[in-house]
Coordinates of N, CA and C and ligand atoms in Angstrom, one line a residue:
X225 N -66.8 -103.2 -48.7 CA -67.9 -104.1 -48.3 C -68.9 -103.4 -47.4
X226 N -70.2 -103.4 -47.9 CA -71.3 -102.8 -47.1 C -71.7 -103.7 -45.9
X227 N -72.6 -103.1 -45.1 CA -73.1 -103.8 -44.0 C -73.9 -105.0 -44.4
X228 N -74.7 -104.8 -45.5 CA -75.5 -105.9 -46.1 C -74.7 -107.1 -46.4
X229 N -73.5 -106.9 -47.1 CA -72.6 -108.0 -47.5 C -72.1 -108.8 -46.2
X230 N -71.8 -108.0 -45.2 CA -71.2 -108.6 -44.0 C -72.3 -109.5 -43.4
X231 N -73.6 -109.1 -43.4 CA -74.6 -109.8 -42.8 C -74.8 -111.2 -43.6
X232 N -74.7 -111.1 -44.9 CA -74.9 -112.4 -45.6 C -73.7 -113.3 -45.3
X233 N -72.5 -112.8 -45.2 CA -71.4 -113.6 -44.8 C -71.6 -114.2 -43.4
X234 N -72.1 -113.4 -42.5 CA -72.3 -113.9 -41.2 C -73.3 -115.0 -41.2
X235 N -74.4 -114.8 -41.9 CA -75.4 -115.8 -42.0 C -74.9 -117.1 -42.5
X236 N -74.1 -117.0 -43.6 CA -73.6 -118.2 -44.3 C -72.7 -118.9 -43.3
X237 N -71.8 -118.2 -42.7 CA -70.8 -118.8 -41.9 C -71.4 -119.4 -40.6
X238 N -72.3 -118.7 -40.1 CA -73.0 -119.2 -38.8 C -73.8 -120.4 -39.2
X239 N -74.4 -120.5 -40.4 CA -75.1 -121.7 -40.8 C -74.2 -122.9 -40.9
X240 N -73.0 -122.6 -41.4 CA -71.9 -123.6 -41.5 C -71.5 -124.1 -40.1
X241 N -71.5 -123.2 -39.2 CA -71.2 -123.6 -37.8 C -72.2 -124.6 -37.2
X242 N -73.5 -124.4 -37.7 CA -74.6 -125.3 -37.2 C -74.7 -126.6 -37.9
X243 N -73.9 -126.8 -39.0 CA -74.1 -128.1 -39.7 C -73.8 -129.3 -38.8
X244 N -74.6 -130.3 -38.9 CA -74.4 -131.5 -38.0 C -73.0 -132.1 -38.3
X245 N -72.5 -132.8 -37.3 CA -71.2 -133.5 -37.4 C -71.6 -134.9 -37.9
X246 N -70.7 -135.5 -38.7 CA -71.0 -136.9 -39.0 C -70.9 -137.9 -37.8
X247 N -71.7 -138.9 -37.9 CA -71.8 -139.8 -36.7 C -70.5 -140.4 -36.3
X248 N -69.6 -140.6 -37.2 CA -68.3 -141.3 -36.8 C -67.4 -140.4 -36.0
X249 N -67.7 -139.1 -35.8 CA -66.8 -138.3 -35.0 C -67.5 -138.0 -33.6
X250 N -68.7 -138.5 -33.5 CA -69.4 -138.3 -32.2 C -68.9 -139.2 -31.2
X251 N -68.4 -138.7 -30.0 CA -67.9 -139.6 -29.0 C -68.9 -139.8 -27.9
X252 N -68.7 -140.9 -27.2 CA -69.7 -141.3 -26.2 C -69.1 -141.2 -24.8
X253 N -69.8 -140.6 -23.9 CA -69.3 -140.5 -22.6 C -70.2 -141.3 -21.7
X254 N -69.7 -142.4 -21.1 CA -70.6 -143.2 -20.3 C -70.9 -142.6 -18.9
X255 N -72.2 -142.7 -18.5 CA -72.6 -142.3 -17.1 C -73.2 -143.5 -16.4
X256 N -72.6 -143.9 -15.3 CA -73.1 -145.1 -14.6 C -74.5 -144.8 -14.0
X257 N -75.4 -145.7 -14.2 CA -76.8 -145.6 -13.7 C -77.2 -146.7 -12.8
X258 N -76.2 -147.5 -12.4 CA -76.4 -148.7 -11.5 C -76.5 -148.3 -10.0
X259 N -76.6 -149.4 -9.2 CA -76.6 -149.2 -7.8 C -75.2 -149.0 -7.2
X260 N -75.1 -148.4 -6.1 CA -73.8 -148.2 -5.4 C -73.7 -149.1 -4.2
X261 N -72.5 -149.4 -3.8 CA -72.2 -150.1 -2.5 C -71.9 -149.0 -1.5
X262 N -71.9 -149.4 -0.3 CA -71.5 -148.5 0.8 C -70.4 -149.1 1.6
X263 N -69.3 -148.3 1.8 CA -68.2 -148.9 2.6 C -68.4 -148.7 4.1
X264 N -67.4 -149.1 4.9 CA -67.6 -149.1 6.3 C -67.7 -147.7 6.9
X265 N -67.3 -146.7 6.1 CA -67.4 -145.3 6.6 C -68.7 -144.7 6.0
X266 N -69.5 -145.5 5.4 CA -70.8 -145.0 4.8 C -70.7 -144.3 3.5
X267 N -69.5 -144.4 2.9 CA -69.3 -143.7 1.6 C -69.8 -144.6 0.4
X268 N -70.5 -144.0 -0.6 CA -70.9 -144.8 -1.7 C -69.8 -145.0 -2.7
X269 N -69.8 -146.2 -3.2 CA -68.8 -146.5 -4.3 C -69.4 -147.4 -5.3
X270 N -68.8 -147.4 -6.5 CA -69.3 -148.2 -7.6 C -68.7 -149.6 -7.4
X271 N -69.6 -150.7 -7.3 CA -69.0 -152.0 -7.1 C -68.0 -152.4 -8.1
X272 N -66.9 -152.9 -7.8 CA -65.8 -153.3 -8.8 C -66.4 -154.2 -9.8
X273 N -67.3 -155.1 -9.5 CA -67.8 -156.1 -10.5 C -68.7 -155.4 -11.5
X274 N -69.0 -154.1 -11.3 CA -69.8 -153.3 -12.3 C -68.9 -153.0 -13.6
X275 N -67.6 -152.9 -13.4 CA -66.7 -152.5 -14.5 C -66.6 -153.7 -15.5
X276 N -67.0 -153.4 -16.7 CA -67.1 -154.5 -17.7 C -66.7 -153.8 -19.1
X277 N -66.4 -154.7 -20.0 CA -66.2 -154.2 -21.4 C -67.6 -153.8 -22.0
X278 N -67.7 -152.5 -22.3 CA -69.0 -152.0 -22.8 C -69.3 -152.3 -24.2
X279 N -70.3 -153.1 -24.6 CA -70.6 -153.4 -26.0 C -70.9 -152.2 -26.8
X280 N -71.3 -151.1 -26.2 CA -71.8 -149.9 -27.0 C -70.6 -149.1 -27.4
X281 N -69.7 -148.7 -26.5 CA -68.6 -147.8 -26.8 C -67.2 -148.5 -26.9
X282 N -67.2 -149.8 -26.5 CA -66.0 -150.6 -26.6 C -64.9 -150.3 -25.5
X283 N -65.3 -149.5 -24.5 CA -64.4 -149.2 -23.4 C -64.8 -149.9 -22.1
X284 N -63.8 -150.1 -21.2 CA -64.1 -150.7 -19.9 C -64.6 -149.6 -19.0
X285 N -65.9 -149.8 -18.6 CA -66.4 -148.8 -17.6 C -67.6 -149.5 -16.8
X286 N -68.1 -148.8 -15.8 CA -69.1 -149.4 -15.0 C -70.4 -149.5 -15.7
X287 N -71.1 -150.6 -15.6 CA -72.4 -150.9 -16.3 C -73.4 -151.3 -15.2
X288 N -74.7 -151.0 -15.4 CA -75.3 -150.4 -16.5 C -75.0 -148.9 -16.6
X289 N -75.0 -148.4 -17.9 CA -74.7 -147.0 -18.1 C -75.5 -146.5 -19.3
X290 N -75.7 -145.1 -19.2 CA -76.2 -144.4 -20.3 C -75.0 -143.8 -21.0
X291 N -75.2 -143.3 -22.2 CA -74.1 -142.6 -22.9 C -74.5 -141.3 -23.4
X292 N -73.7 -140.2 -23.0 CA -73.9 -138.9 -23.6 C -73.1 -138.8 -24.8
X293 N -73.6 -138.1 -25.9 CA -72.9 -137.9 -27.1 C -72.2 -136.5 -27.0
X294 N -71.0 -136.4 -27.5 CA -70.4 -135.1 -27.5 C -69.3 -135.1 -28.6
X295 N -68.9 -133.9 -29.0 CA -67.9 -133.7 -30.0 C -66.6 -133.2 -29.3
X296 N -65.5 -133.8 -29.6 CA -64.3 -133.4 -29.0 C -63.9 -132.0 -29.2
X297 N -63.1 -131.4 -28.3 CA -62.7 -130.0 -28.4 C -62.0 -129.7 -29.7
X298 N -61.2 -130.6 -30.1 CA -60.4 -130.4 -31.3 C -61.3 -130.1 -32.6
X299 N -62.3 -130.9 -32.7 CA -63.2 -130.8 -33.8 C -64.0 -129.5 -33.7
X300 N -64.4 -129.1 -32.5 CA -65.2 -127.8 -32.4 C -64.2 -126.7 -32.8
X301 N -63.0 -126.7 -32.3 CA -62.0 -125.7 -32.7 C -61.8 -125.7 -34.2
X302 N -61.7 -126.8 -34.8 CA -61.5 -126.9 -36.3 C -62.7 -126.3 -37.0
X303 N -63.9 -126.5 -36.5 CA -65.1 -126.0 -37.1 C -65.1 -124.4 -37.0
X304 N -64.7 -124.0 -35.8 CA -64.6 -122.5 -35.6 C -63.6 -121.9 -36.6
X305 N -62.4 -122.5 -36.7 CA -61.4 -122.0 -37.6 C -61.9 -122.0 -39.1
X306 N -62.7 -123.0 -39.5 CA -63.2 -123.0 -40.8 C -64.2 -121.8 -41.0
X307 N -65.0 -121.6 -40.0 CA -66.1 -120.6 -40.1 C -65.6 -119.2 -40.0
X308 N -64.7 -119.0 -39.1 CA -64.2 -117.6 -38.9 C -62.8 -117.8 -38.3
X309 N -61.7 -117.7 -39.1 CA -60.4 -117.9 -38.6 C -60.0 -116.9 -37.5
X310 N -60.7 -115.8 -37.4 CA -60.4 -114.8 -36.4 C -61.3 -114.8 -35.2
X311 N -61.9 -116.0 -35.0 CA -62.8 -116.2 -33.8 C -62.0 -116.0 -32.5
X312 N -62.6 -115.6 -31.5 CA -61.8 -115.3 -30.3 C -62.7 -115.6 -29.1
X313 N -62.0 -115.9 -27.9 CA -62.8 -116.1 -26.7 C -62.1 -115.3 -25.6
X314 N -62.9 -114.8 -24.7 CA -62.3 -114.0 -23.5 C -63.0 -114.5 -22.2
X315 N -62.2 -114.8 -21.2 CA -62.8 -115.1 -19.9 C -63.6 -113.9 -19.5
X316 N -64.7 -114.1 -18.8 CA -65.6 -113.0 -18.4 C -65.1 -112.3 -17.1
X317 N -64.3 -113.1 -16.3 CA -63.8 -112.5 -15.1 C -62.3 -112.8 -15.0
X318 N -61.5 -111.8 -14.8 CA -60.1 -112.0 -14.6 C -59.6 -111.2 -13.4
X319 N -58.5 -111.7 -12.8 CA -57.9 -111.0 -11.7 C -57.1 -109.8 -12.2
X320 N -56.6 -109.0 -11.3 CA -55.8 -107.9 -11.7 C -54.6 -108.3 -12.6
X321 N -54.1 -109.5 -12.3 CA -52.9 -109.9 -13.1 C -53.3 -110.4 -14.5
X322 N -54.6 -110.4 -14.8 CA -55.1 -110.8 -16.1 C -55.4 -112.3 -16.1
X323 N -55.1 -113.0 -15.0 CA -55.4 -114.5 -15.0 C -56.9 -114.7 -14.9
X324 N -57.5 -115.7 -15.7 CA -58.9 -115.9 -15.6 C -59.3 -116.4 -14.2
X325 N -60.4 -116.0 -13.7 CA -61.0 -116.6 -12.4 C -61.7 -117.9 -12.8
X326 N -61.3 -119.0 -12.1 CA -61.8 -120.3 -12.5 C -62.4 -121.0 -11.3
X327 N -62.9 -120.3 -10.4 CA -63.5 -120.9 -9.2 C -64.8 -121.7 -9.6
X328 N -64.7 -123.0 -9.6 CA -65.9 -123.8 -9.9 C -66.1 -123.9 -11.4
X329 N -65.3 -123.2 -12.2 CA -65.5 -123.3 -13.7 C -65.1 -122.0 -14.3
X330 N -65.3 -121.9 -15.6 CA -64.8 -120.8 -16.3 C -66.0 -120.2 -17.2
X331 N -66.3 -118.9 -17.1 CA -67.3 -118.3 -17.9 C -66.5 -117.5 -19.0
X332 N -67.0 -117.7 -20.3 CA -66.3 -117.0 -21.4 C -67.3 -116.3 -22.3
X333 N -66.8 -115.4 -23.1 CA -67.5 -114.8 -24.2 C -66.8 -115.4 -25.5
X334 N -67.6 -116.0 -26.3 CA -67.0 -116.5 -27.6 C -67.5 -115.6 -28.7
X335 N -66.6 -115.1 -29.5 CA -66.9 -114.2 -30.6 C -66.7 -114.9 -31.9
X336 N -67.7 -115.1 -32.7 CA -67.6 -115.8 -34.0 C -68.3 -114.9 -35.1
X337 N -67.6 -114.5 -36.1 CA -68.2 -113.7 -37.2 C -68.8 -112.5 -36.6
X338 N -68.2 -111.9 -35.6 CA -68.7 -110.6 -35.0 C -69.9 -110.8 -34.1
X339 N -70.3 -112.1 -33.9 CA -71.4 -112.3 -32.9 C -70.9 -112.9 -31.7
X340 N -71.4 -112.5 -30.5 CA -70.8 -113.0 -29.3 C -71.9 -113.8 -28.5
X341 N -71.4 -114.9 -27.9 CA -72.3 -115.7 -27.0 C -71.5 -116.1 -25.8
X342 N -72.2 -116.4 -24.7 CA -71.6 -116.8 -23.5 C -71.5 -118.3 -23.3
X343 N -70.5 -118.8 -22.7 CA -70.3 -120.2 -22.5 C -69.7 -120.5 -21.1
X344 N -70.0 -121.7 -20.6 CA -69.4 -122.1 -19.3 C -68.7 -123.4 -19.4
X345 N -67.6 -123.5 -18.8 CA -66.8 -124.8 -18.9 C -66.5 -125.3 -17.5
X346 N -66.5 -126.6 -17.2 CA -66.0 -127.1 -16.0 C -64.8 -128.0 -16.2
X347 N -64.2 -128.4 -15.1 CA -62.9 -129.2 -15.2 C -63.2 -130.7 -15.5
X348 N -64.4 -131.1 -15.4 CA -64.7 -132.5 -15.7 C -64.0 -133.4 -14.7
X349 N -63.8 -133.0 -13.5 CA -63.1 -133.9 -12.5 C -61.6 -133.8 -12.6
X350 N -61.0 -133.1 -13.5 CA -59.6 -133.0 -13.6 C -59.0 -132.0 -12.7
X351 N -57.7 -132.1 -12.3 CA -57.1 -131.2 -11.4 C -55.8 -130.6 -12.0
X352 N -55.3 -129.5 -11.4 CA -54.0 -129.0 -11.8 C -54.2 -128.3 -13.2
X353 N -53.0 -128.2 -13.9 CA -53.1 -127.5 -15.2 C -54.1 -128.2 -16.2
X354 N -54.2 -129.5 -16.1 CA -55.2 -130.2 -17.0 C -56.6 -129.6 -16.7
X355 N -56.9 -129.2 -15.5 CA -58.2 -128.7 -15.1 C -58.5 -127.4 -15.9
X356 N -57.5 -126.5 -16.0 CA -57.7 -125.3 -16.7 C -57.9 -125.5 -18.2
X357 N -57.1 -126.4 -18.8 CA -57.3 -126.8 -20.2 C -58.6 -127.4 -20.5
X358 N -59.1 -128.2 -19.6 CA -60.4 -128.8 -19.7 C -61.5 -127.8 -19.7
X359 N -61.4 -126.9 -18.7 CA -62.4 -125.8 -18.6 C -62.5 -124.9 -19.8
X360 N -61.3 -124.6 -20.4 CA -61.3 -123.7 -21.6 C -62.0 -124.5 -22.8
X361 N -61.5 -125.7 -23.0 CA -62.1 -126.5 -24.1 C -63.6 -126.7 -23.9
X362 N -64.0 -127.0 -22.6 CA -65.4 -127.2 -22.4 C -66.2 -125.9 -22.5
X363 N -65.7 -124.8 -22.1 CA -66.4 -123.5 -22.3 C -66.6 -123.2 -23.7
X364 N -65.5 -123.4 -24.5 CA -65.6 -123.1 -26.0 C -66.7 -124.0 -26.6
X365 N -66.7 -125.3 -26.2 CA -67.7 -126.2 -26.8 C -69.1 -125.8 -26.4
X366 N -69.2 -125.4 -25.1 CA -70.5 -125.0 -24.6 C -71.0 -123.7 -25.3
X367 N -70.1 -122.7 -25.4 CA -70.5 -121.5 -26.1 C -70.8 -121.7 -27.6
X368 N -70.0 -122.6 -28.2 CA -70.3 -123.0 -29.6 C -71.7 -123.6 -29.8
X369 N -72.1 -124.4 -28.7 CA -73.4 -125.0 -28.8 C -74.5 -123.9 -28.8
X370 N -74.2 -122.8 -28.1 CA -75.2 -121.7 -28.1 C -75.4 -121.1 -29.5
X371 N -74.3 -121.3 -30.4 CA -74.4 -120.9 -31.8 C -75.1 -122.0 -32.6
X372 N -75.4 -123.2 -32.0 CA -76.0 -124.3 -32.7 C -75.0 -125.3 -33.1
X373 N -73.8 -125.1 -32.7 CA -72.7 -126.1 -33.2 C -72.9 -127.4 -32.4
X374 N -73.2 -128.5 -33.1 CA -73.3 -129.8 -32.4 C -74.7 -129.9 -31.7
X375 N -75.6 -129.0 -32.0 CA -76.8 -128.9 -31.2 C -77.7 -130.1 -31.6
X376 N -77.7 -130.5 -32.8 CA -78.6 -131.6 -33.3 C -78.4 -132.8 -32.4
X377 N -77.1 -133.0 -32.1 CA -76.7 -134.2 -31.3 C -77.3 -134.1 -29.9
X378 N -77.3 -132.9 -29.3 CA -77.8 -132.8 -28.0 C -79.3 -132.9 -27.9
X379 N -79.9 -132.6 -29.0 CA -81.4 -132.6 -29.0 C -81.9 -134.0 -29.2
X380 N -81.1 -134.9 -29.8 CA -81.5 -136.3 -29.9 C -81.5 -136.9 -28.5
X381 N -82.7 -137.2 -28.1 CA -82.8 -137.9 -26.8 C -82.2 -139.3 -26.9
X382 N -81.4 -139.6 -25.9 CA -80.8 -141.0 -25.9 C -80.8 -141.5 -24.5
X383 N -81.9 -142.2 -24.2 CA -82.1 -142.8 -22.9 C -81.8 -144.3 -22.8
X384 N -81.2 -144.8 -23.9 CA -80.9 -146.2 -23.9 C -79.9 -146.5 -22.8
X385 N -80.2 -147.5 -22.0 CA -79.3 -148.0 -21.0 C -78.6 -149.3 -21.5
X386 N -77.3 -149.3 -21.5 CA -76.5 -150.5 -21.8 C -76.4 -151.3 -20.5
X387 N -77.0 -152.5 -20.5 CA -77.0 -153.3 -19.2 C -75.7 -153.9 -18.9
X388 N -75.5 -154.3 -17.7 CA -74.4 -155.1 -17.2 C -74.5 -156.4 -18.0
X389 N -73.4 -157.0 -18.5 CA -73.5 -158.2 -19.3 C -73.8 -159.4 -18.5
X390 N -73.6 -159.3 -17.1 CA -73.8 -160.5 -16.3 C -75.3 -160.8 -16.3
X391 N -75.7 -162.1 -16.4 CA -77.0 -162.5 -16.4 C -77.9 -161.9 -17.4
X392 N -79.1 -161.4 -16.9 CA -80.1 -160.9 -17.8 C -80.2 -159.4 -17.8
X393 N -79.1 -158.7 -17.4 CA -79.1 -157.3 -17.4 C -79.8 -156.7 -16.2
X394 N -80.1 -157.5 -15.2 CA -80.8 -157.0 -14.0 C -79.9 -156.0 -13.3
X395 N -80.4 -155.0 -12.6 CA -79.5 -154.2 -11.8 C -78.9 -155.0 -10.7
X396 N -77.7 -154.6 -10.2 CA -77.2 -155.4 -9.1 C -78.1 -155.3 -7.8
X397 N -78.0 -156.3 -7.0 CA -78.8 -156.3 -5.8 C -78.3 -155.1 -4.9
X398 N -79.2 -154.3 -4.5 CA -78.8 -153.1 -3.7 C -79.1 -153.4 -2.2
X399 N -78.0 -153.5 -1.5 CA -78.2 -153.8 0.0 C -78.7 -152.6 0.7
X400 N -79.7 -152.8 1.6 CA -80.2 -151.7 2.4 C -79.3 -151.6 3.7
X401 N -78.2 -151.0 3.5 CA -77.3 -150.9 4.7 C -77.1 -149.4 4.9
X402 N -77.3 -149.0 6.2 CA -77.1 -147.6 6.6 C -75.6 -147.5 6.9
X403 N -75.2 -146.2 7.2 CA -73.8 -145.9 7.5 C -73.4 -146.7 8.8
X404 N -74.4 -147.0 9.7 CA -74.1 -147.6 10.9 C -74.2 -149.1 10.9
X405 N -74.4 -149.7 9.7 CA -74.5 -151.2 9.6 C -73.3 -151.8 10.2
X406 N -73.5 -152.9 10.9 CA -72.4 -153.7 11.5 C -71.6 -154.5 10.5
X407 N -70.5 -154.9 10.9 CA -69.7 -155.8 10.0 C -70.4 -157.0 9.6
X408 N -71.1 -157.6 10.6 CA -71.9 -158.8 10.4 C -73.0 -158.6 9.3
X409 N -73.7 -157.5 9.5 CA -74.8 -157.1 8.5 C -74.2 -156.9 7.1
X410 N -73.0 -156.3 7.0 CA -72.4 -156.2 5.7 C -72.0 -157.5 5.1
X411 N -71.5 -158.4 6.0 CA -71.1 -159.7 5.6 C -72.3 -160.5 5.0
X412 N -73.5 -160.3 5.6 CA -74.7 -161.0 5.2 C -75.2 -160.4 3.9
X413 N -75.1 -159.0 3.8 CA -75.5 -158.3 2.6 C -74.7 -158.8 1.4
X414 N -73.4 -158.9 1.7 CA -72.4 -159.4 0.6 C -72.8 -160.8 0.2
X415 N -73.1 -161.6 1.1 CA -73.5 -163.0 0.8 C -74.7 -163.0 -0.1
X416 N -75.7 -162.2 0.2 CA -76.9 -162.1 -0.7 C -76.5 -161.6 -2.0
X417 N -75.6 -160.5 -2.1 CA -75.1 -160.0 -3.3 C -74.4 -161.0 -4.2
X418 N -73.7 -161.9 -3.6 CA -73.0 -163.0 -4.3 C -74.0 -163.9 -5.0
X419 N -75.1 -164.3 -4.2 CA -76.1 -165.2 -4.7 C -76.8 -164.5 -5.9
X420 N -77.1 -163.2 -5.7 CA -77.7 -162.4 -6.8 C -76.9 -162.4 -8.1
X421 N -75.6 -162.2 -7.9 CA -74.7 -162.1 -9.1 C -74.6 -163.4 -9.7
X422 N -74.8 -164.5 -9.0 CA -74.7 -165.8 -9.6 C -75.9 -166.0 -10.6
X423 N -76.9 -165.2 -10.5 CA -78.1 -165.2 -11.4 C -79.0 -166.4 -11.2
X424 N -78.7 -167.2 -10.2 CA -79.5 -168.4 -9.9 C -80.8 -167.9 -9.1
X425 N -80.6 -167.0 -8.2 CA -81.7 -166.3 -7.5 C -81.6 -164.8 -7.5
X426 N -82.7 -164.2 -7.3 CA -82.7 -162.7 -7.2 C -82.4 -162.3 -5.8
X427 N -81.5 -161.4 -5.6 CA -81.1 -161.0 -4.2 C -82.3 -160.5 -3.4
X428 N -83.3 -159.8 -4.1 CA -84.5 -159.4 -3.3 C -85.3 -160.5 -2.8
X429 N -85.4 -161.6 -3.6 CA -86.1 -162.8 -3.2 C -85.4 -163.5 -2.0
X430 N -84.1 -163.5 -2.1 CA -83.3 -164.0 -1.0 C -83.5 -163.3 0.3
X431 N -83.5 -161.9 0.2 CA -83.7 -161.1 1.4 C -85.1 -161.4 1.9
X432 N -86.1 -161.5 1.1 CA -87.5 -161.9 1.5 C -87.5 -163.2 2.2
X433 N -86.7 -164.2 1.7 CA -86.6 -165.5 2.3 C -86.1 -165.4 3.7
X434 N -85.1 -164.6 3.9 CA -84.5 -164.4 5.3 C -85.6 -163.8 6.2
X435 N -86.3 -162.9 5.7 CA -87.3 -162.2 6.5 C -88.4 -163.2 6.9
X436 N -88.8 -164.0 6.0 CA -89.8 -165.0 6.3 C -89.3 -166.0 7.3
X437 N -88.1 -166.5 7.1 CA -87.5 -167.5 8.0 C -87.2 -167.1 9.4
X438 N -86.7 -165.8 9.5 CA -86.2 -165.4 10.8 C -87.1 -164.3 11.4
X439 N -88.1 -163.8 10.6 CA -89.0 -162.7 11.1 C -88.2 -161.4 11.4
X440 N -87.1 -161.2 10.7 CA -86.3 -160.1 10.9 C -85.6 -159.8 9.6
X441 N -85.5 -158.5 9.1 CA -84.7 -158.2 7.9 C -83.2 -158.4 8.1
X442 N -82.5 -158.8 7.1 CA -81.1 -159.1 7.2 C -80.3 -157.9 7.7
X443 N -80.8 -156.6 7.4 CA -80.0 -155.5 7.8 C -80.3 -155.0 9.3
X444 N -81.0 -155.9 10.0 CA -81.2 -155.5 11.4 C -80.7 -156.7 12.3
X445 N -80.0 -157.6 11.7 CA -79.6 -158.8 12.5 C -78.4 -158.6 13.3
X446 N -78.3 -159.3 14.5 CA -77.0 -159.2 15.2 C -76.1 -160.3 14.7
X447 N -74.9 -160.4 15.3 CA -73.9 -161.3 14.7 C -74.3 -162.8 14.7
X448 N -75.0 -163.2 15.8 CA -75.4 -164.6 15.9 C -76.4 -164.9 14.8
X449 N -77.4 -164.0 14.7 CA -78.5 -164.2 13.7 C -77.9 -164.2 12.3
X450 N -76.9 -163.4 12.1 CA -76.2 -163.4 10.7 C -75.6 -164.7 10.4
X451 N -74.9 -165.3 11.4 CA -74.3 -166.6 11.2 C -75.4 -167.7 10.9
X452 N -76.6 -167.6 11.6 CA -77.7 -168.5 11.3 C -78.2 -168.3 9.9
X453 N -78.3 -167.0 9.5 CA -78.9 -166.6 8.2 C -78.0 -167.1 7.1
X454 N -76.7 -167.0 7.3 CA -75.7 -167.4 6.3 C -75.8 -169.0 6.1
X455 N -75.9 -169.7 7.2 CA -76.1 -171.1 7.1 C -77.4 -171.5 6.4
X456 N -78.5 -170.7 6.6 CA -79.8 -170.8 6.0 C -79.6 -170.6 4.5
X457 N -78.8 -169.6 4.1 CA -78.6 -169.3 2.7 C -78.0 -170.5 1.9
X458 N -77.0 -171.0 2.6 CA -76.3 -172.2 2.0 C -77.2 -173.3 1.7
X459 N -78.2 -173.5 2.6 CA -79.2 -174.6 2.5 C -80.3 -174.3 1.5
X460 N -80.8 -173.1 1.6 CA -82.0 -172.7 0.8 C -81.8 -172.1 -0.5
X461 N -80.6 -171.5 -0.7 CA -80.3 -170.8 -2.0 C -78.9 -171.2 -2.5
X462 N -78.7 -172.5 -2.7 CA -77.4 -173.0 -3.1 C -77.0 -172.5 -4.5
X463 N -75.8 -172.1 -4.7 CA -75.4 -171.7 -6.0 C -74.1 -172.5 -6.3
X464 N -73.8 -172.6 -7.6 CA -72.6 -173.3 -8.0 C -71.4 -172.3 -7.7
X465 N -70.2 -172.9 -7.6 CA -69.0 -172.1 -7.4 C -68.9 -171.1 -8.5
X466 N -68.8 -169.8 -8.3 CA -68.7 -168.9 -9.4 C -67.4 -169.0 -10.2
X467 N -67.4 -168.7 -11.4 CA -66.2 -168.7 -12.2 C -65.4 -167.5 -11.9
X468 N -64.1 -167.5 -12.3 CA -63.2 -166.4 -12.0 C -63.6 -165.2 -12.8
X469 N -64.3 -165.3 -13.9 CA -64.6 -164.2 -14.8 C -65.3 -163.0 -14.0
X470 N -66.2 -163.4 -13.2 CA -67.1 -162.4 -12.6 C -66.8 -162.1 -11.1
X471 N -65.7 -162.6 -10.7 CA -65.4 -162.5 -9.2 C -65.0 -161.1 -8.8
X472 N -65.4 -160.8 -7.6 CA -64.9 -159.5 -7.0 C -63.5 -159.8 -6.5
X473 N -62.6 -158.8 -6.7 CA -61.2 -159.1 -6.3 C -61.1 -159.4 -4.8
X474 N -60.3 -160.3 -4.4 CA -60.1 -160.6 -3.0 C -59.3 -159.5 -2.3
X475 N -59.8 -159.0 -1.2 CA -59.0 -158.0 -0.5 C -58.2 -158.6 0.6
X476 N -57.0 -158.0 0.8 CA -56.0 -158.6 1.7 C -56.6 -158.9 3.1
X477 N -57.4 -157.9 3.6 CA -58.0 -158.0 4.9 C -58.9 -159.2 5.1
X478 N -59.4 -159.8 4.0 CA -60.4 -160.9 4.1 C -59.7 -162.2 4.1
X479 N -58.4 -162.2 3.9 CA -57.7 -163.5 3.8 C -57.3 -164.0 5.2
X480 N -57.6 -165.2 5.5 CA -57.1 -165.9 6.7 C -55.7 -166.5 6.5
X481 N -54.8 -166.0 7.2 CA -53.4 -166.5 7.1 C -53.3 -167.7 8.0
X482 N -52.9 -168.9 7.4 CA -52.7 -170.1 8.3 C -51.2 -170.2 8.5
X483 N -50.8 -170.2 9.8 CA -49.4 -170.3 10.1 C -49.0 -171.7 10.1
X484 N -47.8 -172.0 9.4 CA -47.3 -173.4 9.3 C -46.3 -173.6 10.4
Ligands
LIG54 ZN1 -69.9 -147.6 -23.0

């Protein structure tokens, strides 16, 4: 076999590597794009009420969300095997013992049909042995993408946001609470959030209503003012009792125990 024959074989096989995958094997990875709540220590967290059954991917996850499309590791490996059964990958940095260096991720060289490309993989939030497996799979997928494998999918822009099914898909009311917000201010912000989630009023309008009535924003009020503001909310922004479907789970610390 001459060098020319090998080149044609390379071209053919690498073209096969670039062939788009059918839609039904493309997986969707949700990425939350909604507002975050802040806990007493000032840490951001996804509000529990954001987790809903997603109409787009059929899984339970926080909404509103965008979805990234990707091809699973197994399918990428299958494609590589079809194109060049002797494909190989080598970590770019190894310790003296031969173990790959995986600080923050894994850099590899992927060799397919005699052509080499570089790829990087991260652990995708996994830890322990699963983290290494995830890094290897991710690095192979990433390097294969440099060959054009699954590239069509990445080039299709997909900015569609799947809204939270509650109400009209509005984003949740985002409380303006700093890390130093008092318990009372958090209580008031939560009360506004509950009104917002009822979809009878918009939380931002409710916050404006408080500002107009008291001449002070809800996130700067002291405990007595918060009590007054909560009474005002009950009168000016009445909502029906929420159904259990959309309720935030009750936390033990918030339950008043009545001694008998
Ligand atoms: Zn989804």
